[in-house]
CSV table of C-alpha atoms and ligand atoms in Angstrom, one decimal:
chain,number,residue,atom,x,y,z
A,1,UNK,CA,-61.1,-15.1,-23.5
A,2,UNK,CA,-57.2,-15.1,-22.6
A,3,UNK,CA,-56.1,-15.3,-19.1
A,4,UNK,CA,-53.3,-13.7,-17.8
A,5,UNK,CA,-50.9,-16.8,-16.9
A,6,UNK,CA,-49.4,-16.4,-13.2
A,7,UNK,CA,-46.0,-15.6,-12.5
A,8,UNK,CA,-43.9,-18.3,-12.5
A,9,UNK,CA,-42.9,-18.4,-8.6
A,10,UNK,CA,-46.3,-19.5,-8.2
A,11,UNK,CA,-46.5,-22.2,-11.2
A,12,UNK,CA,-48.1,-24.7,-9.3
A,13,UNK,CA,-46.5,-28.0,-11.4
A,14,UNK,CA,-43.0,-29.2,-11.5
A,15,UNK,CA,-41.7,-27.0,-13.5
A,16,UNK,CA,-41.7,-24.0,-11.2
A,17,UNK,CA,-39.8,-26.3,-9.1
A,18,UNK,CA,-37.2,-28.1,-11.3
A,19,UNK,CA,-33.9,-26.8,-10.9
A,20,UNK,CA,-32.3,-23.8,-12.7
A,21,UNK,CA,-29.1,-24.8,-14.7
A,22,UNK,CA,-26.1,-24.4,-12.5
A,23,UNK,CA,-22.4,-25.0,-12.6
A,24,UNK,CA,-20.4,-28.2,-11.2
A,25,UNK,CA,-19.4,-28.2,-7.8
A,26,UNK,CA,-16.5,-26.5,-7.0
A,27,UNK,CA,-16.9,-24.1,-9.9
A,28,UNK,CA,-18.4,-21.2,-8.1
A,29,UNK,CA,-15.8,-21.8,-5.4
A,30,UNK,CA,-13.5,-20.8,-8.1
A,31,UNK,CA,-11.8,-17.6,-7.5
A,32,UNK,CA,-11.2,-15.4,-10.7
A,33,UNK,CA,-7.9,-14.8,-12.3
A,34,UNK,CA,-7.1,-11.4,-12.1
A,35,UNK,CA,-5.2,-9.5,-14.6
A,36,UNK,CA,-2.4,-6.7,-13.5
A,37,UNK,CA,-4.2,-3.6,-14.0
A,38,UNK,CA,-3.5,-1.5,-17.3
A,39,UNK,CA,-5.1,2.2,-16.3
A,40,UNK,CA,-4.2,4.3,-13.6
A,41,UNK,CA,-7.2,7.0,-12.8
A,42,UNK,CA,-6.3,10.5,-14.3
A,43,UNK,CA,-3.1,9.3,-16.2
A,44,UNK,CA,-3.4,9.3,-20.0
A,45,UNK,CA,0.0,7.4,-21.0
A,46,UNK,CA,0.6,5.1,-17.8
A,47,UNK,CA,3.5,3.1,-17.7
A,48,UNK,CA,1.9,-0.5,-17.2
A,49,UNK,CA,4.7,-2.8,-15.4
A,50,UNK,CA,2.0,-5.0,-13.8
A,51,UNK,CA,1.9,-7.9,-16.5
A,52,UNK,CA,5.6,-9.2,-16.9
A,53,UNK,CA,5.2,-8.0,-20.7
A,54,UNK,CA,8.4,-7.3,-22.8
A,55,UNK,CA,8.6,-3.5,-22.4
A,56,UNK,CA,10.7,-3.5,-25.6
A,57,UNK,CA,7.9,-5.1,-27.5
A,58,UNK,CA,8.1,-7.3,-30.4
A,59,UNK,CA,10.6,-8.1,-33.5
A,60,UNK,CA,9.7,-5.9,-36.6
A,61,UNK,CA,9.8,-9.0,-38.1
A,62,UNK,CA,7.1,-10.6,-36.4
A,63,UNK,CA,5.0,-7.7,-36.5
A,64,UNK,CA,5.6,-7.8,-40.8
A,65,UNK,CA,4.7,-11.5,-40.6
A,66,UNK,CA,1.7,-10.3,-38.6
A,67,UNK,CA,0.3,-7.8,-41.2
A,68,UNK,CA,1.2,-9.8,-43.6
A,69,UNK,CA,-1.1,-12.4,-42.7
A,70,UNK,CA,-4.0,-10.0,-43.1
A,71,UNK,CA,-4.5,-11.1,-46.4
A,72,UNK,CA,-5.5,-14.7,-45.0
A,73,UNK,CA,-8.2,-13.6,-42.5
A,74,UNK,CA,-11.1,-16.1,-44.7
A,75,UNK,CA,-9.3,-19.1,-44.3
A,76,UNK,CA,-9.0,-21.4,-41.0
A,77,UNK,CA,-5.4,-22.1,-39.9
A,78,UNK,CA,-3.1,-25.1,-39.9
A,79,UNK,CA,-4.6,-27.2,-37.4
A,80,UNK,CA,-1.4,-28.6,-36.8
A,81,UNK,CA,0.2,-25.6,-37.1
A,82,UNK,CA,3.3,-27.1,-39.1
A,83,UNK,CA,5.1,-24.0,-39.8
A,84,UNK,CA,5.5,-23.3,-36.2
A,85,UNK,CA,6.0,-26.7,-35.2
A,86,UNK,CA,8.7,-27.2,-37.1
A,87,UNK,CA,10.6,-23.8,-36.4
A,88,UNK,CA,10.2,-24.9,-33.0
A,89,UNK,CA,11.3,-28.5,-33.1
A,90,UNK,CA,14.2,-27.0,-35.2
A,91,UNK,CA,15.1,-24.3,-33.0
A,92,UNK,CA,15.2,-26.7,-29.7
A,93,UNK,CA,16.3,-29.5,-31.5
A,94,UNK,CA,13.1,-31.3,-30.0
A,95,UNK,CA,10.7,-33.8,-32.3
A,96,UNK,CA,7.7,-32.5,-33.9
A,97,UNK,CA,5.5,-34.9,-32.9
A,98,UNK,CA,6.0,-34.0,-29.2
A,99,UNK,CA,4.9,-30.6,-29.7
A,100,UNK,CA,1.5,-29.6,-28.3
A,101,UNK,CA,0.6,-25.7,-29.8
A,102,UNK,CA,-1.7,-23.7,-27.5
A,103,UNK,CA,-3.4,-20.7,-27.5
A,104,UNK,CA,-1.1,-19.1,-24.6
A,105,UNK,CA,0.4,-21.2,-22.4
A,106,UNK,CA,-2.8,-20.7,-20.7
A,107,UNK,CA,-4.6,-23.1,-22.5
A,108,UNK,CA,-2.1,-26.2,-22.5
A,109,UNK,CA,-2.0,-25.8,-18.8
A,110,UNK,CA,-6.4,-26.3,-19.1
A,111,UNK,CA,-5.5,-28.9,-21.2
A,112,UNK,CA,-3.2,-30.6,-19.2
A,113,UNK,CA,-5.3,-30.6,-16.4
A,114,UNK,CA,-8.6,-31.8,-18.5
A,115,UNK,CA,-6.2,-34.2,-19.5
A,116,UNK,CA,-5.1,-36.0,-16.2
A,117,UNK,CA,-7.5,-35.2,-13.4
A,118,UNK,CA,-10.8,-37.1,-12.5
A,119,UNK,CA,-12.8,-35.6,-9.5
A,120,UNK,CA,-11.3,-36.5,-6.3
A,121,UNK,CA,-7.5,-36.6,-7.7
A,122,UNK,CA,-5.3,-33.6,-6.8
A,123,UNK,CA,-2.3,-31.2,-7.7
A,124,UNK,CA,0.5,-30.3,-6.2
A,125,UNK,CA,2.5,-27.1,-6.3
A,126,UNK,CA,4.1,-24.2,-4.5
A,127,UNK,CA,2.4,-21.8,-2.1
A,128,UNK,CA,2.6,-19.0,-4.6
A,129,UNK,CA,2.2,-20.8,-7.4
A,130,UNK,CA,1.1,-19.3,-11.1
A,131,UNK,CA,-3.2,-19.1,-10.7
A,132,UNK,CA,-3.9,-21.3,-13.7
A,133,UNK,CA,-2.8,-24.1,-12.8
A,134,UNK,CA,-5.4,-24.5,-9.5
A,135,UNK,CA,-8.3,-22.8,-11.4
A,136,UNK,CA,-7.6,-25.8,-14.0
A,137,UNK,CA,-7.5,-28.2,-11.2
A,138,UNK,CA,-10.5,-27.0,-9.5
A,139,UNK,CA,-12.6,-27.0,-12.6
A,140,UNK,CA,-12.0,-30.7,-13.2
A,141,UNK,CA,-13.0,-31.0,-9.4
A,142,UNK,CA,-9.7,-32.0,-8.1
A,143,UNK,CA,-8.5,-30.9,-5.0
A,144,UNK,CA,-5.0,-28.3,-5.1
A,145,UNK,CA,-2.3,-28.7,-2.9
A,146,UNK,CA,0.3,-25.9,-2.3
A,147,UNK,CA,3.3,-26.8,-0.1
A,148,UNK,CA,4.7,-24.0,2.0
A,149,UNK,CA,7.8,-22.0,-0.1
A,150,UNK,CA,10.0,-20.8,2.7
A,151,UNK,CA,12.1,-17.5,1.6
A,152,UNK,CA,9.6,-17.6,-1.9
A,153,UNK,CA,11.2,-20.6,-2.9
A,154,UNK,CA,10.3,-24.2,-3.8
A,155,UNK,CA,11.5,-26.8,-1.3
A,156,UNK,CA,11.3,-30.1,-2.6
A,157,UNK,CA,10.7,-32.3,0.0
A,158,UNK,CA,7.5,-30.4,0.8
A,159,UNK,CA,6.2,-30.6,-2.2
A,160,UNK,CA,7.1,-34.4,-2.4
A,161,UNK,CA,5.6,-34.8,1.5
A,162,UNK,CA,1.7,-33.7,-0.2
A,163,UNK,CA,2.4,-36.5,-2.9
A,164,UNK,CA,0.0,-39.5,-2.9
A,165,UNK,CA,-1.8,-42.2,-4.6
A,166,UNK,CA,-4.5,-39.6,-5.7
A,167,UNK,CA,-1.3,-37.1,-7.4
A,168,UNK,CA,-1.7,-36.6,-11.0
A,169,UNK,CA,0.2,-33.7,-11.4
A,170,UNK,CA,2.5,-31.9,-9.9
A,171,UNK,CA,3.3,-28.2,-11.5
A,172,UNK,CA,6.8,-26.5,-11.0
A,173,UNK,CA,7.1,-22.7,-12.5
A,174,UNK,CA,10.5,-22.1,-13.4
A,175,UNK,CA,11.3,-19.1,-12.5
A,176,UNK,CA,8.4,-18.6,-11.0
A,177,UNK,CA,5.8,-15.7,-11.2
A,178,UNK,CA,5.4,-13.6,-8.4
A,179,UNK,CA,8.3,-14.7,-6.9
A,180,UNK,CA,10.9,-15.0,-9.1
A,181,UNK,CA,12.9,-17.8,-7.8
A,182,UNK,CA,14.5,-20.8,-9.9
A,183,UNK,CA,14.3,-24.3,-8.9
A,184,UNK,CA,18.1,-25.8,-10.2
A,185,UNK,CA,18.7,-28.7,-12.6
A,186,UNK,CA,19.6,-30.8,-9.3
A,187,UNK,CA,16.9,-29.9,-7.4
A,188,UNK,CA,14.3,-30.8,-10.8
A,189,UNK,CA,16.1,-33.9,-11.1
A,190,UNK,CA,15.5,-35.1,-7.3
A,191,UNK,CA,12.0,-34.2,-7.8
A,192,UNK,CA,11.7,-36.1,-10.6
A,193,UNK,CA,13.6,-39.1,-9.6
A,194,UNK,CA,11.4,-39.1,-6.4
A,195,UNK,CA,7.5,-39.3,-7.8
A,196,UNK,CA,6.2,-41.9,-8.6
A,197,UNK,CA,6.0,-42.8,-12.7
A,198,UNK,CA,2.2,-42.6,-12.9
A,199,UNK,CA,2.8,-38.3,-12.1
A,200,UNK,CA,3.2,-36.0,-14.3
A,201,UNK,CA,5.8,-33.0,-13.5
A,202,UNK,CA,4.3,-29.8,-15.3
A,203,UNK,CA,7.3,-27.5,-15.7
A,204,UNK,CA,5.7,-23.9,-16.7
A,205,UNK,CA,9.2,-22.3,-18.3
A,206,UNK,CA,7.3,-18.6,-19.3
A,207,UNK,CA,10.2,-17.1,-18.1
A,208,UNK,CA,12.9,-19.3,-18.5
A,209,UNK,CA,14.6,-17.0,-21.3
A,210,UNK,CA,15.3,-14.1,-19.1
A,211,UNK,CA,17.1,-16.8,-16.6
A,212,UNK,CA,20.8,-17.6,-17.3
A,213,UNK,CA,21.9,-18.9,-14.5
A,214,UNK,CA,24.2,-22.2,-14.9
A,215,UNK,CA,22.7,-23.9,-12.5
A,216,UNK,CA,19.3,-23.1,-13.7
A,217,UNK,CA,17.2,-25.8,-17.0
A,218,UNK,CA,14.2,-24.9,-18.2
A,219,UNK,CA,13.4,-28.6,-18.0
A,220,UNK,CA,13.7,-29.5,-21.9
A,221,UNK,CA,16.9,-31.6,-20.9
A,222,UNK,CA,15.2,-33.8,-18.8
A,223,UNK,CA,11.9,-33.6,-20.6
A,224,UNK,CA,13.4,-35.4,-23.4
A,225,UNK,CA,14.1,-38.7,-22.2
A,226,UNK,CA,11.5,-39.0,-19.5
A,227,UNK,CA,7.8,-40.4,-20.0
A,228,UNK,CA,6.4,-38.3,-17.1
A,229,UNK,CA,7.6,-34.7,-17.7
A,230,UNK,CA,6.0,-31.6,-19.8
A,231,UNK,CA,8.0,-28.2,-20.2
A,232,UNK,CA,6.0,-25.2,-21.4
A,233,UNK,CA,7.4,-22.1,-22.9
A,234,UNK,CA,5.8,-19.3,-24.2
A,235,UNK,CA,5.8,-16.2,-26.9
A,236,UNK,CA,4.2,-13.9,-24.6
A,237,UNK,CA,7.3,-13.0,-22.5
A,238,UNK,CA,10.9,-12.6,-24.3
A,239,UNK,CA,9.2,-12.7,-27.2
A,240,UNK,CA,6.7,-9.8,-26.8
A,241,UNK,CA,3.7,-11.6,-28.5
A,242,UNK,CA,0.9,-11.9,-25.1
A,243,UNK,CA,-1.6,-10.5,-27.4
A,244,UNK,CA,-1.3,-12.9,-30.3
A,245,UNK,CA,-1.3,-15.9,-27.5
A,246,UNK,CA,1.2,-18.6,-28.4
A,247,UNK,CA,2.1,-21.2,-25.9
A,248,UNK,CA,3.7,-25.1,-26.7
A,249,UNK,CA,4.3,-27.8,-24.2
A,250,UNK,CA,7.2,-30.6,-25.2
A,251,UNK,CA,5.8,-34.2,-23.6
A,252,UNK,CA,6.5,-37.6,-24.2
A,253,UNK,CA,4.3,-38.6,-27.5
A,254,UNK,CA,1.7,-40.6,-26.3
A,255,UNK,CA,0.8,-37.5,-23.4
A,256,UNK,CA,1.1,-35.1,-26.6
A,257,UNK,CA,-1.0,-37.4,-28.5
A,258,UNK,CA,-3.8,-37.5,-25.6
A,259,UNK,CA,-3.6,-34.0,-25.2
A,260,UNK,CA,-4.1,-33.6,-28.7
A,261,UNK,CA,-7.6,-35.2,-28.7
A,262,UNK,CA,-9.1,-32.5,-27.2
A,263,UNK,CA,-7.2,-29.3,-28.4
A,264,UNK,CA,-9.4,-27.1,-30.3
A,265,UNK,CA,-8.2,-28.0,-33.7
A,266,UNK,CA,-7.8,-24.3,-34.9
A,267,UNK,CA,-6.3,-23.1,-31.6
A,268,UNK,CA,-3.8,-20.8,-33.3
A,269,UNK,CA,-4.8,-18.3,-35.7
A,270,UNK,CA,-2.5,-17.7,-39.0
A,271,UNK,CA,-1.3,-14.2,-38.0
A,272,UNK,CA,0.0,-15.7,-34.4
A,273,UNK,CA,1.6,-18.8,-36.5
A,274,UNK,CA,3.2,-16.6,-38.6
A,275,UNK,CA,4.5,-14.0,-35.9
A,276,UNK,CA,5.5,-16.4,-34.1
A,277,UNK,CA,8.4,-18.4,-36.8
A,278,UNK,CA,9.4,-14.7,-37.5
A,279,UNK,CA,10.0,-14.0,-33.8
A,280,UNK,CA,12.0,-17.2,-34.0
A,281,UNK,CA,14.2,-16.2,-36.6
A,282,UNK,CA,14.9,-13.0,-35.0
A,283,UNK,CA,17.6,-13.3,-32.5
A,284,UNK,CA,18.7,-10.0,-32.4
A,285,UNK,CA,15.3,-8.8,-30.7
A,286,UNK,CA,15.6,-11.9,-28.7
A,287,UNK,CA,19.5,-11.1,-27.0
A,288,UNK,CA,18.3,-7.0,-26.9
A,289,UNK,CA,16.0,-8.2,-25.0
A,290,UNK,CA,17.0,-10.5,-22.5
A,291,UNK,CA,19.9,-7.7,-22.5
A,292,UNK,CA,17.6,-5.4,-21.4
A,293,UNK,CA,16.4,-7.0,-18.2
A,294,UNK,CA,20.1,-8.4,-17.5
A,295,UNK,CA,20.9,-4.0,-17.5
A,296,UNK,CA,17.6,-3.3,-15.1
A,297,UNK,CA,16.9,-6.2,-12.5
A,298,UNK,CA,19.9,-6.0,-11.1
A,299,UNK,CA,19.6,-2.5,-10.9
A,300,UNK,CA,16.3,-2.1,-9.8
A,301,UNK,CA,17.4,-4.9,-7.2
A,302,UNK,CA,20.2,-3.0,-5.6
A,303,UNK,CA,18.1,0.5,-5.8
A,304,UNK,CA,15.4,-0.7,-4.2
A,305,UNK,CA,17.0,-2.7,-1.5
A,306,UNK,CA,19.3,0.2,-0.9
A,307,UNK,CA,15.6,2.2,0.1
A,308,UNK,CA,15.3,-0.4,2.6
A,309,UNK,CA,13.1,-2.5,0.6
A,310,UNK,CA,13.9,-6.3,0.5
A,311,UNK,CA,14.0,-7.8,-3.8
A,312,UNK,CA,13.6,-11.5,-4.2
A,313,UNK,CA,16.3,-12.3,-6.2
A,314,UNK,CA,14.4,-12.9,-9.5
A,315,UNK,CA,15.3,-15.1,-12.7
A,316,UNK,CA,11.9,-13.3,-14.9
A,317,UNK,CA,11.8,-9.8,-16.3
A,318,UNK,CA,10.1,-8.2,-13.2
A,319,UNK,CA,11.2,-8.6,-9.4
A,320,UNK,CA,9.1,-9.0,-6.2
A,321,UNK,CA,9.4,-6.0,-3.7
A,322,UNK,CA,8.5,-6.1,0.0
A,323,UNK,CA,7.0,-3.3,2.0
A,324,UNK,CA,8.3,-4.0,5.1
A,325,UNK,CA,5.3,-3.3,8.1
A,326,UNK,CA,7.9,-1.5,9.8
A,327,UNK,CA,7.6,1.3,7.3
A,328,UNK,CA,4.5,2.4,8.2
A,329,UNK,CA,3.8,1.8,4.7
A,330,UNK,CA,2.0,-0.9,2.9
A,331,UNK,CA,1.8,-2.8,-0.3
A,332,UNK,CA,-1.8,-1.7,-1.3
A,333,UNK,CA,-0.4,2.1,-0.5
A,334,UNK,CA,2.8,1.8,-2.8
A,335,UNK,CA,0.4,0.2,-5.8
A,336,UNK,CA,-1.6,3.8,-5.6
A,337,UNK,CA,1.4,6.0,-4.9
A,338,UNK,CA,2.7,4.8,-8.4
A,339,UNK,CA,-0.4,4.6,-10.0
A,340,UNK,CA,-0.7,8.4,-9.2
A,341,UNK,CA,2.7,9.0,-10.4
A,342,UNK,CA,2.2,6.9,-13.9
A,343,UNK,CA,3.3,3.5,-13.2
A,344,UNK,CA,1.3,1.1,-12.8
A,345,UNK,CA,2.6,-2.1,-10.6
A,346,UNK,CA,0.9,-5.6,-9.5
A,347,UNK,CA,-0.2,-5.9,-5.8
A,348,UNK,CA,0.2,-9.9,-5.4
A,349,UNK,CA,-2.4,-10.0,-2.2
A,350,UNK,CA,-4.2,-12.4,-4.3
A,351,UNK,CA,-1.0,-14.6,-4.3
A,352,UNK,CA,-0.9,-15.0,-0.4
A,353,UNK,CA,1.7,-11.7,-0.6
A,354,UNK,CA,-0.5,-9.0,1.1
A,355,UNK,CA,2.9,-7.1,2.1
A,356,UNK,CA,4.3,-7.3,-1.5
A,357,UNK,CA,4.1,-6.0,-5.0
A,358,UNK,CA,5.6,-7.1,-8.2
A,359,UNK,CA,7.0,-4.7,-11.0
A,360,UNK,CA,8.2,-5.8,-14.6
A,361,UNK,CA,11.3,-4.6,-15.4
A,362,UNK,CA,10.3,-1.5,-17.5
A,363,UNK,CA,12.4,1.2,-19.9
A,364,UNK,CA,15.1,3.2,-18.8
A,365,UNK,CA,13.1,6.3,-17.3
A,366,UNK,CA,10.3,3.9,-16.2
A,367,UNK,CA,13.1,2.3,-13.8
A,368,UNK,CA,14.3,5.5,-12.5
A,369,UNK,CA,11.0,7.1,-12.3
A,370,UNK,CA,10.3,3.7,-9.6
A,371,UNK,CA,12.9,4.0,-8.1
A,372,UNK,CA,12.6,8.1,-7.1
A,373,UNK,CA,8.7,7.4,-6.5
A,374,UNK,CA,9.3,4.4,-4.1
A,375,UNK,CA,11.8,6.6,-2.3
A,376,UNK,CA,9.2,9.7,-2.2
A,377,UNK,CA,6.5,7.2,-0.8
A,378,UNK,CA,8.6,6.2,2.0
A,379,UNK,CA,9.4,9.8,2.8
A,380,UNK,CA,5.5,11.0,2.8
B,1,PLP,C1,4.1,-18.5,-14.9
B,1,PLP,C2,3.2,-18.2,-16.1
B,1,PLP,N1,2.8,-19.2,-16.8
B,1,PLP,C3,2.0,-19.0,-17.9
B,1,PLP,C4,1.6,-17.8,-18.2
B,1,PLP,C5,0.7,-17.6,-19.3
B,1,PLP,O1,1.3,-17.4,-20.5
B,1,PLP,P1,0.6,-17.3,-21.9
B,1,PLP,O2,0.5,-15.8,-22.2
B,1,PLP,O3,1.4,-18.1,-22.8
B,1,PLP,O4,-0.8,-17.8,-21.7
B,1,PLP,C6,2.0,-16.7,-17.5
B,1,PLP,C7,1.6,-15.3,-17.8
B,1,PLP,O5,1.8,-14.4,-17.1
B,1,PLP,C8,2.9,-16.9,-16.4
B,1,PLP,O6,3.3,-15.9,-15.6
């Protein structure tokens, strides 16, 4: 005769009381990234200027290589990824061997992290600094410090004030997402000069393309003869490519070669190789594009701050838009005033900028259409 077993919050033996599988500490402490939105309720064709994506899209070119490479979809990619490398190393003028290829940007900067940090070390970066790199941080248990950025820029000597014997890192974004802001080639260079060797200074250049400043470096420059500097770049942004995800780092080679050791060895799939050394080659889609932004921030800039609405001055294809208290208005208002009217935006609450959103520079009409919507808002 079978009897029924109990239920197993009454087991009686150890088992019932042996722990459930849970995560690390810190993990759950962890709060998501979160994505810009890409639907608006009621809309069927929104225009989505909430994830600093090239509005222009892609290079024909990449998108051939891309279907092109549908006829490879049974065998595993280069694990080194030579084509790309090399296009890259040739294109930058930058040695091979330095190259680490990621899967995004995204995943270097895990990398990076799962690289350098023991529980107990820590980070340092901006106040609003880019989510990844803390989420990183926190994963390997290490503890994240963010210096105050006073007027949404880094200030140096507050980051360098958080530096101690328990630094690892220390991650610049330049220009930086959500404000916009640049850090200059002096102001790198003081940083730099003024950590200690054993740091590593991450600088996360997504958006250095859009950024022509003279007084602005993406970091590659001083990346090159240093033994403590990474640069990142990206094929998401100028490029148009966030869906194939293609990120690279440039470091000194023994930090490439430790990163190296625990990359996923197929990282980047054939069709986002390929893409990629096509988008490359295609500098016309490249200039149209960073022509395209150098035509709207500026005028997006002066339209909106002529509505009363203060603009960050922004080096990335999007710009950083107060809504001022004294409105009446707020940030979380605007977001669903232009949903409702089609365009899609990126409250930045989540950054520490409750009073702000943060719009990618979008078409023609899709700037206009802002522009008359933000000045409707104001006047409801
Ligand atoms: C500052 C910054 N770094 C890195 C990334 C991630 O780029 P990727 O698409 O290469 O992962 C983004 C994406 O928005 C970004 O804003």
């Amino acid at each position: 005769m079978s009897e029924t077993p109990p239920p197993i919050d009454r087991l009686p033996d150890e088992r019932a009381r042996a722990p459930r599988p849970m995560a690390k500490p810190g993990i759950l402490d962890i709060t998501p990234y979160k994505p810009g939105k890409a639907t608006a309720e009621g809309i069927e064709n929104p225009a989505k200027l909430s994830g600093n994506e090239n509005i222009l899209g892609c290079s024909e070119k990449a998108r051939d290589a891309y279907v092109a490479a549908a006829g490879q979809l049974n065998v595993y990619p280069d694990g080194r990824g030579g084509v790309l490398r090399d296009a890259i190393a040739r294109r930058y003028d930058l040695e091979p061997d330095r190259l680490v290829l990621g899967c995004g940007t995204d995943e270097i900067l895990h990398l990076i992290n799962q690289t350098f940090l023991e529980p107990g070390d820590n980070i340092v970066q901006g106040q609003y600094a880019f989510g990844a790199y803390g989420i990183g941080a926190r994963a390997c248990q290490a503890q994240v410090r963010s210096a105050a950025e006073p007027n949404h820029r880094i200030d140096i000597d507050l980051m360098l004030e958080l530096v101690d014997e328990r630094t690892r890192l220390v991650f610049i974004t330049n220009p930086a997402n959500p404000t916009g802001t640049f850090t200059t080639r002096d102001e790198l260079a003081r940083l730099h000069a003024a950590l200690p060797p054993g740091v590593v200074l991450v600088i996360d250049a997504a958006y250095a393309e859009f950024c022509t400043d003279p007084t602005f470096t993406d970091g590659l420059e001083l990346a090159r003869t240093a033994e403590n500097v990474i640069v990142t770049h990206t094929f998401s942004k100028l490029h148009g490519l966030a869906a194939l995800r293609v990120g690279w780092a440039y470091a000194p080679l023994p930090i490439a070669d430790a990163i190296d050791r625990i990359r996923p060895p197929f990282n980047v799939s054939i069709p986002a190789l390929d893409a990629a050394v096509a988008s490359l080659a295609d500098e016309d889609f490249q200039a149209r594009s960073l022509a395209h932004v150098e035509r709207w921030r500026p005028w997006l800039t002066q339209q909106l701050g002529g509505l009363g609405l203060p603009v960050t001055p922004s080096g990335g294809n999007f710009v950083l838009v107060e809504i001022p208290r004294t409105t009446g208005r707020t940030a979380e208002g605007a977001e669903a005033y232009l949903a409702a009217r089609g365009l899609i935006v990126r409250g930045v609450a989540n950054y520490g900028l409750p009073d702000h959103i943060r719009i990618t520079i979008g078409l023609e009409e899709h700037n206009r259409a802002l522009a008359d919507a933000l000045a409707d808002f104001l006047r409801a």
